[in-house]
Coordinates of C-alpha atoms in Angstrom, one line a residue:
M19 CA 91.4 211.1 63.1
A20 CA 88.0 212.8 62.5
K21 CA 87.8 213.8 66.1
S22 CA 91.3 215.3 65.9
R23 CA 90.4 217.4 62.9
Q24 CA 87.3 218.6 64.6
N25 CA 89.2 219.6 67.7
R26 CA 91.7 221.6 65.6
R27 CA 88.9 223.3 63.7
Q28 CA 87.2 224.2 67.0
F29 CA 90.5 225.6 68.2
I30 CA 91.1 227.7 65.0
N31 CA 87.5 229.0 65.1
A32 CA 87.7 229.9 68.8
A33 CA 91.1 231.6 68.2
G34 CA 89.8 233.6 65.3
A35 CA 86.9 234.8 67.4
S36 CA 89.1 235.8 70.3
L37 CA 91.5 237.7 68.0
A38 CA 88.6 239.5 66.3
A39 CA 87.3 240.5 69.7
L40 CA 90.7 241.8 70.8
A41 CA 91.1 243.8 67.6
G42 CA 87.8 245.5 68.4
A43 CA 88.9 246.5 71.9
P44 CA 91.8 248.9 71.5
E45 CA 91.3 250.1 75.1
L46 CA 92.2 246.7 76.3
V47 CA 95.5 246.7 74.4
A48 CA 96.3 250.1 75.6
G49 CA 95.4 249.3 79.2
V50 CA 92.4 251.2 80.5
E51 CA 92.8 252.7 83.9
A52 CA 90.9 251.1 86.7
R53 CA 89.0 254.1 87.8
Q54 CA 87.5 254.5 84.3
A55 CA 85.8 251.1 84.4
A56 CA 83.2 251.8 87.1
P57 CA 81.5 254.8 85.3
Q58 CA 81.6 252.8 82.1
A59 CA 79.8 249.8 83.8
A60 CA 77.3 252.1 85.4
A61 CA 76.6 253.9 82.1
A62 CA 76.0 250.6 80.4
G63 CA 73.4 249.8 83.0
T64 CA 75.0 246.6 84.0
S65 CA 76.1 245.2 87.3
P66 CA 79.1 242.9 87.9
D67 CA 78.9 239.2 88.2
L68 CA 81.1 239.2 91.3
I69 CA 82.7 241.6 93.7
V70 CA 85.5 240.8 96.1
V71 CA 85.6 243.1 99.1
N72 CA 87.6 243.6 102.4
A73 CA 90.8 242.2 100.9
K74 CA 94.5 243.2 100.8
V75 CA 94.9 243.4 97.1
Y76 CA 98.4 243.6 95.6
T77 CA 97.5 244.4 92.0
M78 CA 101.0 244.5 90.4
D79 CA 99.6 247.5 88.6
P80 CA 101.9 250.5 89.3
R81 CA 99.1 252.9 88.8
T82 CA 97.1 251.4 91.6
P83 CA 99.4 249.1 93.5
R84 CA 97.1 248.5 96.5
A85 CA 93.4 248.1 96.7
E86 CA 90.6 246.7 99.0
A87 CA 88.2 245.3 96.4
F88 CA 87.4 244.7 92.8
A89 CA 84.6 243.7 90.5
V90 CA 84.4 241.0 87.8
S91 CA 82.1 240.8 84.9
G92 CA 82.3 238.5 81.8
G93 CA 85.4 236.9 83.1
R94 CA 87.3 240.2 83.4
F95 CA 88.1 242.8 86.0
V96 CA 85.9 245.8 85.5
A97 CA 86.8 247.9 88.5
V98 CA 89.4 248.0 91.2
G99 CA 89.2 250.3 94.3
S100 CA 87.9 250.6 97.8
T101 CA 85.4 248.3 99.4
S102 CA 82.8 251.0 99.6
D103 CA 83.2 252.0 96.0
I104 CA 83.0 248.4 94.7
R105 CA 80.0 247.6 96.9
N106 CA 78.2 250.5 95.2
L107 CA 78.5 248.6 91.8
A108 CA 76.7 245.5 93.1
G109 CA 73.3 244.6 91.7
K110 CA 70.7 242.1 92.9
N111 CA 72.4 239.2 91.0
T112 CA 76.0 240.1 91.9
Q113 CA 77.8 237.6 94.0
T114 CA 79.9 239.0 96.9
F115 CA 83.0 237.4 98.3
D116 CA 84.1 238.9 101.6
A117 CA 87.8 238.2 101.9
K118 CA 87.8 239.2 105.5
G119 CA 91.3 240.7 105.3
M120 CA 92.9 237.9 103.3
T121 CA 95.5 238.7 100.6
V122 CA 94.7 238.6 96.9
V123 CA 97.4 238.6 94.2
P124 CA 97.2 238.1 90.4
G125 CA 97.1 234.5 89.3
F126 CA 100.6 232.9 89.2
I127 CA 102.2 232.2 85.8
D128 CA 104.7 229.4 85.3
C129 CA 106.7 230.1 82.1
H130 CA 108.4 226.7 81.7
N131 CA 106.7 223.4 82.6
H132 CA 106.8 220.0 81.1
A133 CA 103.3 219.2 82.7
G134 CA 103.7 215.4 82.8
G135 CA 100.3 214.5 84.1
E136 CA 100.4 211.0 82.4
V137 CA 103.7 210.2 84.2
L138 CA 102.2 211.2 87.6
L139 CA 99.2 209.0 87.1
N140 CA 100.8 205.9 85.4
E141 CA 104.5 205.6 86.0
V142 CA 106.7 204.4 88.9
L143 CA 107.6 207.5 90.9
V144 CA 110.8 206.9 92.8
G145 CA 110.9 210.4 94.3
N146 CA 108.4 213.1 95.5
P147 CA 107.4 215.3 92.6
F148 CA 106.2 218.2 94.8
E149 CA 108.1 218.5 98.0
V150 CA 111.5 217.8 99.6
E151 CA 111.5 214.1 100.6
F152 CA 114.4 211.7 101.1
V153 CA 114.0 208.2 99.8
S154 CA 116.3 205.1 100.1
I155 CA 117.8 203.2 97.3
R156 CA 116.2 200.0 98.7
S157 CA 112.8 201.7 98.3
I158 CA 113.6 202.5 94.6
I159 CA 114.7 199.0 93.9
G160 CA 111.6 197.6 95.6
K161 CA 109.2 199.8 93.5
L162 CA 111.0 198.9 90.2
R163 CA 111.1 195.2 91.1
E164 CA 107.4 195.2 91.7
R165 CA 106.8 196.8 88.2
A166 CA 109.3 194.3 86.6
Q167 CA 107.2 191.4 88.0
K168 CA 104.3 192.6 86.0
T169 CA 106.3 193.4 82.8
P170 CA 107.3 191.0 80.0
A171 CA 111.0 190.2 79.7
G172 CA 112.8 192.6 77.3
Q173 CA 110.4 195.4 78.0
W174 CA 111.7 198.6 79.7
V175 CA 111.1 199.1 83.5
E176 CA 111.3 202.8 84.2
G177 CA 111.5 205.0 87.3
Y178 CA 110.8 208.7 87.3
F179 CA 111.6 211.7 89.6
F180 CA 114.9 210.3 90.9
D181 CA 116.9 213.1 92.7
D182 CA 120.5 212.3 93.4
T183 CA 120.7 214.6 96.4
K184 CA 117.4 213.4 98.0
V185 CA 118.7 209.9 98.7
S186 CA 119.0 208.8 102.3
D187 CA 122.0 206.6 101.4
K188 CA 123.9 209.7 100.4
R189 CA 125.2 208.2 97.2
L190 CA 124.2 207.8 93.6
I191 CA 122.1 204.8 92.5
N192 CA 124.3 202.6 90.2
I193 CA 124.4 199.8 87.8
H194 CA 124.7 197.2 90.5
D195 CA 121.6 198.5 92.3
L196 CA 119.6 198.3 89.1
D197 CA 120.9 194.8 88.4
E198 CA 119.0 193.8 91.5
V199 CA 115.8 194.9 89.9
S200 CA 116.1 192.5 87.0
S201 CA 118.5 190.8 84.6
E202 CA 115.7 190.1 82.1
H203 CA 114.5 193.7 81.7
P204 CA 116.4 196.8 80.6
V205 CA 116.0 199.2 83.5
I206 CA 116.2 203.0 83.5
V207 CA 115.9 205.5 86.4
R208 CA 115.4 209.0 85.1
H209 CA 116.8 211.9 87.0
R210 CA 114.0 214.4 87.5
G211 CA 116.3 217.0 85.9
G212 CA 115.9 215.3 82.6
H213 CA 119.5 215.2 81.5
T214 CA 121.0 212.1 83.3
Y215 CA 119.9 208.5 83.3
F216 CA 120.8 205.4 85.3
Y217 CA 120.8 202.0 83.6
N218 CA 121.3 198.3 84.5
S219 CA 123.7 195.9 82.8
K220 CA 120.9 194.5 80.6
A221 CA 120.3 198.0 79.1
F222 CA 124.0 198.6 78.4
Q223 CA 124.2 195.1 76.8
M224 CA 121.2 195.7 74.6
A225 CA 122.5 199.2 73.6
G226 CA 125.9 197.8 72.8
I227 CA 127.7 200.1 75.2
T228 CA 130.8 198.9 77.0
K229 CA 133.4 200.6 79.2
D230 CA 135.5 201.1 76.1
T231 CA 132.8 202.9 74.2
P232 CA 133.9 206.5 73.6
N233 CA 131.8 209.4 74.8
P234 CA 129.8 211.0 72.0
M235 CA 129.5 214.8 71.5
G236 CA 127.3 216.3 74.2
G237 CA 127.2 213.3 76.6
T238 CA 129.1 210.8 78.7
Y239 CA 129.1 207.2 79.8
D240 CA 130.4 207.6 83.4
K241 CA 132.8 205.2 85.0
D242 CA 133.4 204.1 88.6
A243 CA 136.8 204.2 90.4
S244 CA 137.7 200.9 88.7
G245 CA 137.1 202.2 85.2
N246 CA 133.9 200.2 84.8
L247 CA 130.5 201.6 83.7
S248 CA 128.8 203.2 86.8
G249 CA 125.4 203.1 85.2
R250 CA 125.1 206.9 84.9
V251 CA 124.7 208.4 81.4
T252 CA 124.4 212.1 80.5
D253 CA 122.6 214.1 77.9
L254 CA 123.1 213.0 74.3
A255 CA 124.9 209.8 75.2
S256 CA 121.5 208.3 76.0
A257 CA 120.5 208.1 72.3
P258 CA 121.5 204.4 71.8
F259 CA 119.3 203.2 74.6
N260 CA 116.3 204.8 73.0
K261 CA 116.6 202.4 70.0
V262 CA 116.5 199.1 71.9
G263 CA 114.0 197.2 74.0
T264 CA 110.2 197.5 73.9
R265 CA 107.7 199.5 75.8
R266 CA 104.1 198.8 76.5
T267 CA 101.9 199.9 73.6
Y268 CA 98.4 201.3 73.7
T269 CA 95.5 201.5 71.3
P270 CA 94.6 204.9 69.8
A271 CA 91.6 205.0 72.1
E272 CA 93.7 204.2 75.2
I273 CA 96.2 206.9 74.1
E274 CA 93.5 209.5 74.0
V275 CA 92.1 208.5 77.4
R276 CA 95.5 208.5 79.0
A277 CA 96.3 211.9 77.5
R278 CA 93.0 213.5 78.6
E279 CA 93.3 212.1 82.1
G280 CA 96.9 213.3 82.3
V281 CA 95.9 216.9 81.3
A282 CA 93.0 217.0 83.7
H283 CA 95.1 215.7 86.6
I284 CA 98.0 218.1 86.2
S285 CA 95.5 221.0 85.7
K286 CA 94.0 220.3 89.1
Q287 CA 97.5 220.3 90.6
F288 CA 98.3 223.6 89.0
A289 CA 95.1 225.1 90.4
R290 CA 95.9 223.7 93.8
Y291 CA 99.1 225.7 93.9
G292 CA 97.7 228.9 92.6
L293 CA 98.7 228.7 89.0
T294 CA 96.4 230.2 86.4
T295 CA 98.6 230.2 83.4
V296 CA 101.3 227.6 82.5
H297 CA 103.6 227.5 79.5
H298 CA 103.5 223.9 78.4
E299 CA 106.5 222.3 76.7
G300 CA 104.6 220.6 74.0
G301 CA 102.2 217.8 75.0
N302 CA 99.0 216.5 73.5
L303 CA 97.2 219.6 72.1
P304 CA 94.0 217.7 71.1
A305 CA 93.7 216.3 74.6
M306 CA 94.1 219.8 76.1
Q307 CA 91.2 221.0 73.9
D308 CA 89.1 218.0 74.8
V309 CA 89.6 218.6 78.5
R310 CA 88.8 222.3 78.0
A311 CA 85.6 221.4 76.1
R312 CA 84.4 219.2 78.9
G313 CA 85.1 221.9 81.5
D314 CA 88.0 220.3 83.3
L315 CA 90.8 222.6 82.2
K316 CA 91.6 224.7 85.3
H317 CA 94.4 226.8 83.9
R318 CA 95.3 228.7 80.8
I319 CA 97.9 227.3 78.4
S320 CA 100.6 228.9 76.4
Y321 CA 101.5 226.0 74.2
E322 CA 105.1 225.9 73.3
V323 CA 105.7 223.9 70.1
N324 CA 108.4 221.6 68.8
G325 CA 108.9 218.9 66.2
R326 CA 106.1 218.4 63.7
S327 CA 103.9 221.1 65.4
L328 CA 106.6 223.7 64.9
E329 CA 107.1 222.6 61.3
A330 CA 103.3 222.8 60.7
M331 CA 103.2 226.4 62.1
I332 CA 106.1 227.5 59.9
S333 CA 104.5 225.8 56.8
A334 CA 101.1 227.3 57.5
G335 CA 102.4 230.8 58.4
I336 CA 101.0 230.6 61.9
Q337 CA 102.8 232.9 64.3
S338 CA 103.1 233.0 68.1
G339 CA 100.0 234.4 69.8
F340 CA 97.5 232.5 67.6
G341 CA 94.6 231.1 69.7
D342 CA 92.3 232.4 72.4
D343 CA 92.5 233.3 76.1
W344 CA 92.6 229.6 77.2
I345 CA 94.9 227.9 74.7
K346 CA 97.3 230.0 72.7
L347 CA 100.4 229.1 70.6
G348 CA 103.4 230.6 72.4
A349 CA 107.1 230.4 71.9
T350 CA 108.9 227.3 70.7
S351 CA 109.5 224.6 73.2
E352 CA 113.0 224.8 74.6
H353 CA 115.6 224.1 71.9
T354 CA 118.4 222.6 73.9
V355 CA 121.9 224.1 73.7
D356 CA 123.5 222.6 76.8
G357 CA 123.0 220.3 79.8
S358 CA 121.5 220.6 83.3
F359 CA 122.1 222.8 86.3
S360 CA 120.8 220.3 88.9
E361 CA 122.7 217.4 87.3
R362 CA 125.9 219.3 86.8
T363 CA 126.2 219.0 83.0
M364 CA 125.5 222.6 81.9
A365 CA 128.2 224.2 79.7
L366 CA 130.5 226.4 81.6
S367 CA 133.5 228.5 80.6
T368 CA 135.5 227.3 83.5
P369 CA 135.8 223.7 84.8
Y370 CA 133.5 222.4 87.5
P371 CA 135.1 222.7 90.9
N372 CA 136.8 219.5 92.3
V373 CA 136.1 217.4 89.2
T374 CA 138.8 215.2 87.8
P375 CA 139.5 215.0 84.9
P376 CA 138.5 218.7 84.3
Y377 CA 135.0 218.9 83.0
K378 CA 133.1 221.9 81.6
G379 CA 129.7 220.3 80.9
N380 CA 128.0 219.4 77.7
V381 CA 127.3 221.6 74.7
T382 CA 124.5 219.9 72.7
E383 CA 124.4 222.1 69.6
T384 CA 127.0 223.7 67.3
Q385 CA 126.9 227.4 66.8
E386 CA 126.3 227.1 63.1
T387 CA 123.3 224.8 63.6
L388 CA 121.9 227.1 66.3
N389 CA 122.3 230.1 64.0
V390 CA 120.3 228.5 61.3
W391 CA 117.6 227.2 63.6
D392 CA 117.1 230.6 65.4
E393 CA 117.0 232.5 62.1
R394 CA 114.4 230.2 60.6
V395 CA 112.1 230.4 63.6
H396 CA 112.5 234.1 64.0
R397 CA 111.7 234.7 60.3
A398 CA 108.5 232.7 60.7
G399 CA 107.3 235.2 63.3
I400 CA 107.5 232.6 66.1
Q401 CA 109.0 233.5 69.5
V402 CA 112.4 231.8 69.7
N403 CA 113.0 229.8 73.0
C404 CA 116.2 228.0 73.8
H405 CA 117.4 226.0 76.8
A406 CA 120.7 227.6 77.9
N407 CA 121.9 227.1 81.4
G408 CA 125.6 227.8 81.5
D409 CA 127.4 231.0 80.4
V410 CA 128.8 229.2 77.3
A411 CA 125.4 228.2 76.1
I412 CA 123.8 231.6 76.9
D413 CA 126.6 233.3 74.9
M414 CA 125.9 230.9 72.0
Y415 CA 122.2 231.7 72.0
L416 CA 122.6 235.4 72.3
T417 CA 125.1 235.3 69.4
A418 CA 122.5 233.4 67.3
M419 CA 119.7 235.8 68.2
E420 CA 121.9 238.9 67.6
R421 CA 122.5 237.6 64.1
A422 CA 118.8 236.8 63.5
L423 CA 117.7 240.2 64.7
K424 CA 120.3 241.9 62.5
L425 CA 119.1 240.0 59.5
L426 CA 115.4 240.7 60.3
P427 CA 114.9 243.4 62.9
R428 CA 111.6 243.1 64.8
A429 CA 110.4 245.0 67.8
N430 CA 109.2 243.0 70.8
A431 CA 110.6 239.7 69.5
R432 CA 111.3 238.9 73.1
P433 CA 113.6 235.9 72.6
K434 CA 113.1 233.6 75.5
I435 CA 116.0 232.0 77.4
T436 CA 114.9 229.0 79.4
H437 CA 116.8 228.6 82.7
C438 CA 119.5 231.2 81.9
T439 CA 121.3 230.1 85.1
M440 CA 124.9 231.3 85.0
L441 CA 125.2 235.0 84.1
N442 CA 127.8 237.8 84.0
P443 CA 127.4 241.6 83.4
S444 CA 128.3 241.2 79.7
L445 CA 125.6 238.6 79.0
I446 CA 123.0 240.7 81.0
A447 CA 123.8 243.8 78.9
R448 CA 123.4 241.8 75.7
M449 CA 120.1 240.4 76.9
K450 CA 118.8 243.9 77.8
A451 CA 119.8 245.2 74.4
M452 CA 117.7 242.6 72.5
G453 CA 114.8 242.6 75.0
A454 CA 115.4 238.9 75.9
V455 CA 113.1 237.2 78.4
P456 CA 114.9 234.9 80.8
A457 CA 112.7 232.2 82.5
L458 CA 114.8 231.3 85.6
F459 CA 114.5 228.4 88.0
T460 CA 112.2 229.4 90.8
T461 CA 111.9 226.7 93.4
Y462 CA 115.5 225.6 93.1
A463 CA 116.8 228.1 95.8
Y464 CA 114.7 226.2 98.4
Y465 CA 114.5 222.8 96.9
N466 CA 118.1 222.3 95.5
P467 CA 120.7 223.8 97.9
D468 CA 122.2 220.4 98.3
K469 CA 123.4 220.7 94.7
F470 CA 124.9 224.2 95.0
V471 CA 127.9 222.9 97.0
Y472 CA 129.1 221.4 93.7
Y473 CA 129.4 224.9 92.3
G474 CA 130.5 227.0 95.3
E475 CA 129.5 230.4 96.6
E476 CA 131.3 232.5 94.1
F477 CA 129.5 230.7 91.3
M478 CA 126.1 231.0 93.1
K479 CA 126.5 234.8 93.3
N480 CA 125.8 234.8 89.6
A481 CA 123.3 232.0 89.4
M482 CA 119.6 232.4 89.2
A483 CA 120.4 236.1 89.2
F484 CA 117.0 237.7 89.7
R485 CA 118.5 240.7 91.5
S486 CA 121.0 241.5 88.7
L487 CA 118.4 241.0 86.0
I488 CA 115.7 243.1 87.7
D489 CA 118.2 245.9 88.4
A490 CA 119.1 245.9 84.7
G491 CA 115.4 246.4 83.8
I492 CA 114.9 242.9 82.4
Y493 CA 111.5 241.1 82.9
A494 CA 112.8 237.9 84.4
C495 CA 110.0 235.4 84.8
A496 CA 109.3 232.2 86.7
G497 CA 110.1 228.9 85.0
S498 CA 109.8 226.0 87.5
D499 CA 110.9 223.4 84.8
F500 CA 108.7 220.8 86.4
S501 CA 109.4 217.9 86.6
P502 CA 113.1 218.9 87.3
G503 CA 111.8 221.3 90.0
P504 CA 108.6 221.5 92.0
F505 CA 106.2 224.1 90.6
A506 CA 104.8 225.6 93.8
P507 CA 105.0 229.4 93.2
L508 CA 105.1 230.2 96.9
M509 CA 108.1 227.9 97.4
G510 CA 109.7 229.8 94.5
I511 CA 108.9 233.2 96.0
Q512 CA 110.3 232.2 99.4
G513 CA 113.5 231.0 97.7
M514 CA 113.8 234.2 95.7
V515 CA 113.4 236.4 98.8
T516 CA 115.6 234.4 101.2
R517 CA 118.0 232.3 99.0
R518 CA 117.8 229.9 101.9
G519 CA 117.3 226.2 101.1
W520 CA 115.4 223.5 103.0
D521 CA 118.7 222.7 104.8
G522 CA 119.0 226.2 106.2
K523 CA 122.0 227.2 104.0
I524 CA 122.0 230.5 102.0
W525 CA 123.7 230.7 98.6
G526 CA 124.1 233.8 96.6
A527 CA 122.5 236.2 99.1
N528 CA 123.4 239.1 96.7
Q529 CA 120.6 237.9 94.4
K530 CA 117.8 238.2 96.9
I531 CA 114.8 240.2 95.8
S532 CA 111.8 241.7 97.7
V533 CA 108.5 240.0 98.2
S534 CA 106.8 242.4 95.8
E535 CA 109.4 241.8 93.1
A536 CA 109.1 238.0 93.6
I537 CA 105.3 238.2 93.1
A538 CA 105.9 240.3 90.0
V539 CA 108.3 237.7 88.6
N540 CA 105.5 235.1 89.0
T541 CA 102.7 237.3 87.6
Y542 CA 103.2 240.4 85.5
N543 CA 106.6 239.3 84.2
G544 CA 105.1 235.9 83.2
A545 CA 102.5 237.7 81.1
W546 CA 105.2 239.9 79.5
A547 CA 107.2 236.8 78.6
S548 CA 104.4 235.7 76.2
G549 CA 103.4 239.2 75.1
E550 CA 100.2 239.0 77.1
E551 CA 100.8 241.8 79.6
A552 CA 97.7 243.7 78.2
L553 CA 95.6 240.7 79.1
K554 CA 96.9 239.3 82.4
G555 CA 99.6 239.5 85.1
S556 CA 98.0 242.2 87.1
I557 CA 94.6 243.1 88.7
A558 CA 93.4 245.9 86.5
A559 CA 90.2 246.8 84.8
G560 CA 89.9 245.2 81.4
K561 CA 92.2 242.3 82.2
L562 CA 91.3 238.6 82.6
A563 CA 90.0 238.0 86.1
D564 CA 92.7 235.5 87.2
Y565 CA 93.7 235.8 90.8
V566 CA 94.7 233.9 93.9
V567 CA 93.3 234.3 97.5
L568 CA 96.0 233.7 100.2
A569 CA 95.3 232.9 103.8
D570 CA 98.3 235.1 104.9
D571 CA 100.2 238.0 103.4
P572 CA 103.6 237.1 102.0
H573 CA 104.8 240.7 102.7
T574 CA 104.2 240.4 106.5
V575 CA 104.4 236.7 107.3
D576 CA 107.7 235.2 108.4
V577 CA 109.7 234.9 105.2
E578 CA 110.7 231.4 106.0
K579 CA 107.0 230.4 106.0
I580 CA 105.9 231.9 102.7
K581 CA 105.8 228.5 101.0
D582 CA 103.4 227.3 103.7
I583 CA 100.7 229.9 103.1
Q584 CA 97.5 228.3 102.2
I585 CA 96.0 228.8 98.8
V586 CA 92.4 229.5 99.8
R587 CA 91.0 230.1 96.3
T588 CA 92.4 230.1 92.8
V589 CA 90.2 231.8 90.2
V590 CA 90.5 231.8 86.4
G591 CA 88.3 234.2 84.4
G592 CA 86.2 234.8 87.4
T593 CA 85.5 231.0 87.9
I594 CA 86.9 229.1 90.9
S595 CA 89.4 226.5 89.8
H596 CA 90.5 225.5 93.3
Q597 CA 88.9 226.0 96.7
A598 CA 90.6 225.0 99.9

């Protein structure tokens, strides 16, 4: 407890210092032009810590969109320009990185990530978290059975990262498969999408669920062709299972170690894929601070709060943006309004194609409850963020935010819409009017085409609608939703540009965007989403020196190979966080 209080105090002190420094640097907030920085540096009699030369720099700064070189000092870009001009700034202690024609872009920003490092390290992974890989049901049963043999009877046996369309058997795992794992343990396989679960008979028995149990609001107990439980449970119907059985417990010391190891592990993975900022959906904040203090935090964190942390912020009057350049309090964690895109439970205005009886997905919140929640968070000065996939849920969220903004108008509230999958012109117009920030799935276009068939081409013309949003002047940003989707930004960029999946099929080609637009979605727009566009998101003097060195140029390489471009170097604040 004492250590936890100390970490929080350190965080508050660091945040206060950072905000004070920012308040004393109005030129940073306004956005100083790149060409002004070199004379300022020279006048101060200083030389940069680092210069990068002979690069193809895509700055994402419209004033200077292309450059050959830049200089870094004190963790920030201080000049951007030609190789000859930047070389002239170097002093005897300046390090030089010759990019030899490689491509440099701003650091990638993921605006929605569950960052489950502990799961990756400790749990049974029945699917591949990062890439397209098909697995067999027998392999899943085998992995879970092995865990069951080491687990006391009555304790849960759990599998993670199941993907129903990445199974070589070409069918769903079911209750009978999981009964093969154990009759003494409750068994659950969690779909990586986070909204559907598969249980064995023991789990249903312990939860008191039978084939005659009615579906609750916002969830289902699925049946097979004979009317018996299939094992699949969706959304809120999983609640009874959370109240039964036991799980392994850990001492406070073990919990701290697991949390720190998880944060450090996932941070390395983020850096490996070129991410320099990630919006975390909750997580262990003291562990993040500890990992930072020991020098193992490789990315910046926008910490999105929920539960007790959100209540504490509201009670203490702490608003979004409090913190420093490494760990900052952002929007709320996604407040769920409906189900899943990948698992086909999101709330739609029309029934899902070819589903009998007719099914329109799951709404998990009433409009009245949503109105009250949105207003309370908005009044507290905290950026509102809701999970809304289907057009019904998006409409509900916009309705709630329109009400909140009318009651308390505030410029740049930037209400965040996580996923924001199924759109239409009316919804887009309302989003534009309130300055909403949609965080769309990024890697889904490549990773999940095998699920789009359940919706059809007409639907997909309005799904993950980057083209429509950008054309409307909306700052759509990248939200991988890991673990539901891989978080590799280059995989996401390829999918945005081609709309072609791993299986070669193209869905919703009308929503293609250019390479430059896709990079902006993953960089500048990500900074905009958290109100940090003056600090990051582009390579410009005064901004944080976060950037990625790529072995090839996404603009000129075969578009079907963008995802395979090597991340040569990831740099955060001028410090290398990953080196190939």
